[in-house]
mmCIF file of C-alpha atoms in Angstrom:
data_model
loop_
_atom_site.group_PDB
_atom_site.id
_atom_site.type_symbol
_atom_site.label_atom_id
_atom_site.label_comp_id
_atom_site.label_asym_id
_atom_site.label_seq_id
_atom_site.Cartn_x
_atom_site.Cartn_y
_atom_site.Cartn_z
ATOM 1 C CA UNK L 265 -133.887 39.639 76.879
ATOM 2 C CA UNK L 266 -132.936 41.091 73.740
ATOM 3 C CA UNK L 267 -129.037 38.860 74.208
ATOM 4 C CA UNK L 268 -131.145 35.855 74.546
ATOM 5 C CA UNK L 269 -130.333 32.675 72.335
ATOM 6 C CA UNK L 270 -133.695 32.547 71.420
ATOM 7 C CA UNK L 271 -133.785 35.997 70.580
ATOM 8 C CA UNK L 272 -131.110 36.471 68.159
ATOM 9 C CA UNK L 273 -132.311 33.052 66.836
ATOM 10 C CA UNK L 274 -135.580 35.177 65.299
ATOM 11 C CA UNK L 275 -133.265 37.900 64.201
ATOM 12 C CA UNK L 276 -131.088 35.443 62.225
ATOM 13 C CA UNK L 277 -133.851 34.031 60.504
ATOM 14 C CA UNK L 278 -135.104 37.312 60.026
ATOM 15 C CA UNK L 279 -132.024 38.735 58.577
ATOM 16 C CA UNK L 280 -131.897 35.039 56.457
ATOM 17 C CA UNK L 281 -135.432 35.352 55.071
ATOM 18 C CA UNK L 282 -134.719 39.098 53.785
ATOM 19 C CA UNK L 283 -131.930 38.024 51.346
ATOM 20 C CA UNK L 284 -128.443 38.193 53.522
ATOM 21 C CA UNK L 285 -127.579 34.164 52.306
ATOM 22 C CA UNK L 286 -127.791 35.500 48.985
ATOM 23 C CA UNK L 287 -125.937 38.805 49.322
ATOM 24 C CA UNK L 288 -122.971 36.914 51.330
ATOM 25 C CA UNK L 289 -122.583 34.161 48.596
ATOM 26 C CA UNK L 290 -122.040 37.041 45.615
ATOM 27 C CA UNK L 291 -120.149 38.754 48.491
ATOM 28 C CA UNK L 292 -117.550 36.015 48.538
ATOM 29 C CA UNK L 293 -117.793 35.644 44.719
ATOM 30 C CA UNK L 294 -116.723 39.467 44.862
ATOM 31 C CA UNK L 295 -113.683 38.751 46.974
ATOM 32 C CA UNK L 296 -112.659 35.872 45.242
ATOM 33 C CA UNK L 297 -112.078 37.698 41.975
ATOM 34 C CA UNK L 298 -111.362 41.536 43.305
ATOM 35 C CA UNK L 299 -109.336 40.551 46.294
ATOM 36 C CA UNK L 300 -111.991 41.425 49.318
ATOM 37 C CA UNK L 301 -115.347 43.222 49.425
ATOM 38 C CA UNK L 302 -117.215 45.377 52.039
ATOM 39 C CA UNK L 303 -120.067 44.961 53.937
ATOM 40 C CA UNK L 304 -122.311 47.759 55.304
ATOM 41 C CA UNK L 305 -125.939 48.276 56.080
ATOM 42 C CA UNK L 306 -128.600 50.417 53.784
ATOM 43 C CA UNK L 307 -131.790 51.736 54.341
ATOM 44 C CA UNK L 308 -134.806 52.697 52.484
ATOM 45 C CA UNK L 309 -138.133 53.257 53.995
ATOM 46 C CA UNK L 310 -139.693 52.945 50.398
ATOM 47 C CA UNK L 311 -138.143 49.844 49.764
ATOM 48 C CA UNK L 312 -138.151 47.880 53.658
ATOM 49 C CA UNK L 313 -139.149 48.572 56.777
ATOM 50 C CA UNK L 314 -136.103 47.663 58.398
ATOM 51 C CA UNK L 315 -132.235 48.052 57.047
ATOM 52 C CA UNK L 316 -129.953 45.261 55.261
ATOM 53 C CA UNK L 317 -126.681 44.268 54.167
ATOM 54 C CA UNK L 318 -125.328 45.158 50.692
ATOM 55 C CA UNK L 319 -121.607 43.952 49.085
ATOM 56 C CA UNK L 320 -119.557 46.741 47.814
ATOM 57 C CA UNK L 321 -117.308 45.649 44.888
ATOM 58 C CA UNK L 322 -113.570 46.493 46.295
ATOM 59 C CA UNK L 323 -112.707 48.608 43.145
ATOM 60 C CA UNK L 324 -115.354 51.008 43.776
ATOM 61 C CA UNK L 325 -113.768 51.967 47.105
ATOM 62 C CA UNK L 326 -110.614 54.103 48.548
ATOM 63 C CA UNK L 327 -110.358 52.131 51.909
ATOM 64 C CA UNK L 328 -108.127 53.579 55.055
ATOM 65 C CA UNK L 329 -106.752 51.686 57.225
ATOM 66 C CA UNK L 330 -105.446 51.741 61.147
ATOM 67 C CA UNK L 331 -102.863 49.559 62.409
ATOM 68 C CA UNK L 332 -105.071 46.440 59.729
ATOM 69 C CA UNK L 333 -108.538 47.685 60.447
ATOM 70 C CA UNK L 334 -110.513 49.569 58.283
ATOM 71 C CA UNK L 335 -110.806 53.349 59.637
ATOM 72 C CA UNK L 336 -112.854 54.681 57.018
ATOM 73 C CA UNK L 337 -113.382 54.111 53.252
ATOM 74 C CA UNK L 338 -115.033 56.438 50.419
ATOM 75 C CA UNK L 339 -117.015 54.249 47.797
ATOM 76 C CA UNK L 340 -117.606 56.173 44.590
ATOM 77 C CA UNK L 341 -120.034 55.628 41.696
ATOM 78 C CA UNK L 342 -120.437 57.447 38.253
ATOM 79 C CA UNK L 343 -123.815 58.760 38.085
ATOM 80 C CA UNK L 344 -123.916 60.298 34.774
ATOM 81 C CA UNK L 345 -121.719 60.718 31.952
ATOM 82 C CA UNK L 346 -122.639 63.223 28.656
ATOM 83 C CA UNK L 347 -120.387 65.217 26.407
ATOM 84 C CA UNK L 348 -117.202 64.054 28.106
ATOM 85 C CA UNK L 349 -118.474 65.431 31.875
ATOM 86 C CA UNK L 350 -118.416 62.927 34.458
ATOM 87 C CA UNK L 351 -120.491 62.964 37.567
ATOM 88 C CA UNK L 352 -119.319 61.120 40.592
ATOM 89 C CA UNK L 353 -121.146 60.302 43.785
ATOM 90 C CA UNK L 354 -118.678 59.579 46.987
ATOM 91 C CA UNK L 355 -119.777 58.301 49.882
ATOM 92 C CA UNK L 356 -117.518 58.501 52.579
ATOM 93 C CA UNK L 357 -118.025 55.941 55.693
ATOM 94 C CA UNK L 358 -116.360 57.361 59.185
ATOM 95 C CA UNK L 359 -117.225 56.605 62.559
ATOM 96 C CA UNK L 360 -120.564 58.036 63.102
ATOM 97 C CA UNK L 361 -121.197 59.747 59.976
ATOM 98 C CA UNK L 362 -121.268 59.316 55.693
ATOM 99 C CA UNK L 363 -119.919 62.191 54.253
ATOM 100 C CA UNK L 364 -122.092 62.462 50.829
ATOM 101 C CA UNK L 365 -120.574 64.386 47.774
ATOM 102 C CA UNK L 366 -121.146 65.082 44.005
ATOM 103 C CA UNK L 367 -118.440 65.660 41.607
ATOM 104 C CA UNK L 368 -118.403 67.244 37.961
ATOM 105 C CA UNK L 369 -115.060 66.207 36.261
ATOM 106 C CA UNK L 370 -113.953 64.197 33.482
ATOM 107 C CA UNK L 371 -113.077 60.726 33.006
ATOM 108 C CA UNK L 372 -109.202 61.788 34.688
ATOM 109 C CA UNK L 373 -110.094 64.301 36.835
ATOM 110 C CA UNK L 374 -112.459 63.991 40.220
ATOM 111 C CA UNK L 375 -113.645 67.956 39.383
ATOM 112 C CA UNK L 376 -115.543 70.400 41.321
ATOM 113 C CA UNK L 377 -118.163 69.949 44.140
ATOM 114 C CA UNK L 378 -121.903 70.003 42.930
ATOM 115 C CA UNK L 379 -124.471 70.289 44.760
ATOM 116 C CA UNK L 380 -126.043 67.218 45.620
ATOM 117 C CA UNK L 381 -130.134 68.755 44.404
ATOM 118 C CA UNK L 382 -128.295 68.701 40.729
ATOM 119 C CA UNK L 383 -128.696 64.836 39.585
ATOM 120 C CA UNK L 384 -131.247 62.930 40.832
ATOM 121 C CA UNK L 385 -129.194 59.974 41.417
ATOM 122 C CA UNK L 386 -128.407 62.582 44.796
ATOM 123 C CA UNK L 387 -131.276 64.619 45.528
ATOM 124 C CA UNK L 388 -132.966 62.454 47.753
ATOM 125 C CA UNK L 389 -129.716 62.769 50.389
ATOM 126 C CA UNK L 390 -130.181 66.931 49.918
ATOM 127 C CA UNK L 391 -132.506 67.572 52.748
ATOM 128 C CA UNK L 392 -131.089 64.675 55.032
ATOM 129 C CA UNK L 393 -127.387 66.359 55.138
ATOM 130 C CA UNK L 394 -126.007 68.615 57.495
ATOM 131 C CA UNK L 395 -123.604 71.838 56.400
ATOM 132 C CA UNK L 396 -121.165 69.373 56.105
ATOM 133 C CA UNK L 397 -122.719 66.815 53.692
ATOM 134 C CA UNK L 398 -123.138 64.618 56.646
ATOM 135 C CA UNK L 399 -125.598 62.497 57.794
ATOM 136 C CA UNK L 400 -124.667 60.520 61.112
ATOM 137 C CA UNK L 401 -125.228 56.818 61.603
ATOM 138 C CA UNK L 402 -126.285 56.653 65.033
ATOM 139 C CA UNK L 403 -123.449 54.570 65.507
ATOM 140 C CA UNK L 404 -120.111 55.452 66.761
ATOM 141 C CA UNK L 405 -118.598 52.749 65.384
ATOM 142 C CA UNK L 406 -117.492 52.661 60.971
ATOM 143 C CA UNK L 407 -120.747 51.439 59.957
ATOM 144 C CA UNK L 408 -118.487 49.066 57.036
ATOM 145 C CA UNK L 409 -116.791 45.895 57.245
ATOM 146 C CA UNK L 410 -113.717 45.154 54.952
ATOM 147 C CA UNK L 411 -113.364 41.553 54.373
ATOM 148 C CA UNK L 412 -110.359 40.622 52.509
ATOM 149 C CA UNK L 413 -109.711 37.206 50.383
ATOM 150 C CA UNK L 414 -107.010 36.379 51.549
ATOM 151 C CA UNK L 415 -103.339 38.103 52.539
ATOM 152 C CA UNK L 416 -100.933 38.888 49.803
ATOM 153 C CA UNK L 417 -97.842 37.714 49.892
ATOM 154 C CA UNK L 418 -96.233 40.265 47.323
ATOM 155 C CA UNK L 419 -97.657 43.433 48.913
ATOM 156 C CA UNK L 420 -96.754 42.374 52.822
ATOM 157 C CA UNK L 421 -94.060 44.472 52.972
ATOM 158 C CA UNK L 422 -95.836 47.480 51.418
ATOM 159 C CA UNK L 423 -97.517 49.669 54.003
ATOM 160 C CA UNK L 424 -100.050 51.380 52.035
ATOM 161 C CA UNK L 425 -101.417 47.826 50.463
ATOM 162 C CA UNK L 426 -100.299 45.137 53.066
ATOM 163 C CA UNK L 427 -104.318 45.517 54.367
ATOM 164 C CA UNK L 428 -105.728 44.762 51.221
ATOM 165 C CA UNK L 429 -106.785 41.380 50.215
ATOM 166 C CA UNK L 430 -105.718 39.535 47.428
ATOM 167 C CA UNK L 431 -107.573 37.424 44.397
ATOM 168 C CA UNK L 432 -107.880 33.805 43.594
ATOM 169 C CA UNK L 433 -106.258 34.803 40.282
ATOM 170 C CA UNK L 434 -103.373 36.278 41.815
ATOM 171 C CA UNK L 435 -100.501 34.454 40.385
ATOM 172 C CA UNK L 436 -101.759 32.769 37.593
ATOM 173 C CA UNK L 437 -102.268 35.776 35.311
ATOM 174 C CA UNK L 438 -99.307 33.929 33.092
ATOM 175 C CA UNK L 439 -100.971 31.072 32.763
ATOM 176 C CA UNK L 440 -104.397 32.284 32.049
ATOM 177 C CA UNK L 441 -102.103 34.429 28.515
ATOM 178 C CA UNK L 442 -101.542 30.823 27.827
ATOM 179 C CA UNK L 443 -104.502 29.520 27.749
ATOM 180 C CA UNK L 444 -105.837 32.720 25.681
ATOM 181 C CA UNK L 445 -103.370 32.148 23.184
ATOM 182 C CA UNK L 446 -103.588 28.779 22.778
ATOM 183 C CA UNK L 447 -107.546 29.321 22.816
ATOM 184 C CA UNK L 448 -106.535 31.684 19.963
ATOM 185 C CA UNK L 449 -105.050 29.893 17.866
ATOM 186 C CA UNK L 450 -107.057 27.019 18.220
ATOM 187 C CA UNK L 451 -110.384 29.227 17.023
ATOM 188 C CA UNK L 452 -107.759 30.439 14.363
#
């Protein structure tokens, strides 16, 4: 019975033995300082047989949210920067599907679709997308978990960032100037 207690005992320690303690501690490391982190799966046939978990840092992602739950979130990376051009990867997680795209811009400015056969950073994803840049998950579910620090007090009565999490360091940025400047001095 796949349910059994026995069962999902193996796939625990299976899931254990292929790093997930290790990715959960710098996962809550993560939150601590950023003020949550994400969870989804990953998958690479060169790389594992079977999927895993990896921590996205919360400043690399535009989260959406549904009365508190994450409905969908776009995590961006810069894949190449020369001459003051800026490529971007986005990712963007939605029930069922990740939406892949690659952007030419500048540091301020997102810029135009590219597409994703011109960095190799992307090419790989090419031949697995539909029309759309999709690829589905299999899953009708959001295929990411957003799993916040802790709830901020100062942005509960602010719809677009009452969902977000908030960092150990929240509130003691005025003491931490302190200590810099006292630091400071000090070395001075």
């Amino acid at each position: 019975d796949a349910f059994s207690p026995d069962h999902m005992e193996d796939v625990l320690d299976e899931l254990v033995d292929d790093g997930l303690l290790a990715t959960l501690q710098t996962a809550a490391e993560v939150g601590a300082a950023l003020g949550g982190v994400y969870l989804r799966p990953v998958y690479d046939k060169e790389l594992a047989d079977r999927p895993w978990i990896v921590a996205e840092h919360a400043d690399r992602a535009i989260p959406e949210f549904t009365w508190g739950r994450l409905s969908a979130v776009t995590f961006w990376q810069i894949v190449h920067e020369e001459d003051g051009q800026v490529w971007r990867w986005l990712q963007r997680h939605e029930p069922g599907v990740i939406l892949h795209g690659l952007y030419q811009g500048t540091r301020e400015k997102l810029g135009r679709p590219v597409p994703l056969e011109d960095h190799p950073a992307t090419a790989g994803f090419a031949p697995l997308v539909d029309e759309d840049g999709a690829i589905p998950t299999g899953y009708d579910g959001l295929d990411v978990v957003y799993i916040p620090n802790q709830s901020s007090r100062r942005w509960r009565c602010k719809p677009e960032l009452k969902d977000f999490g908030r960092s150990d360091l929240d509130g003691v940025e005025p003491l931490m100037d302190s200590l810099d400047e006292t630091y400071s001095s000090w070395m001075r």
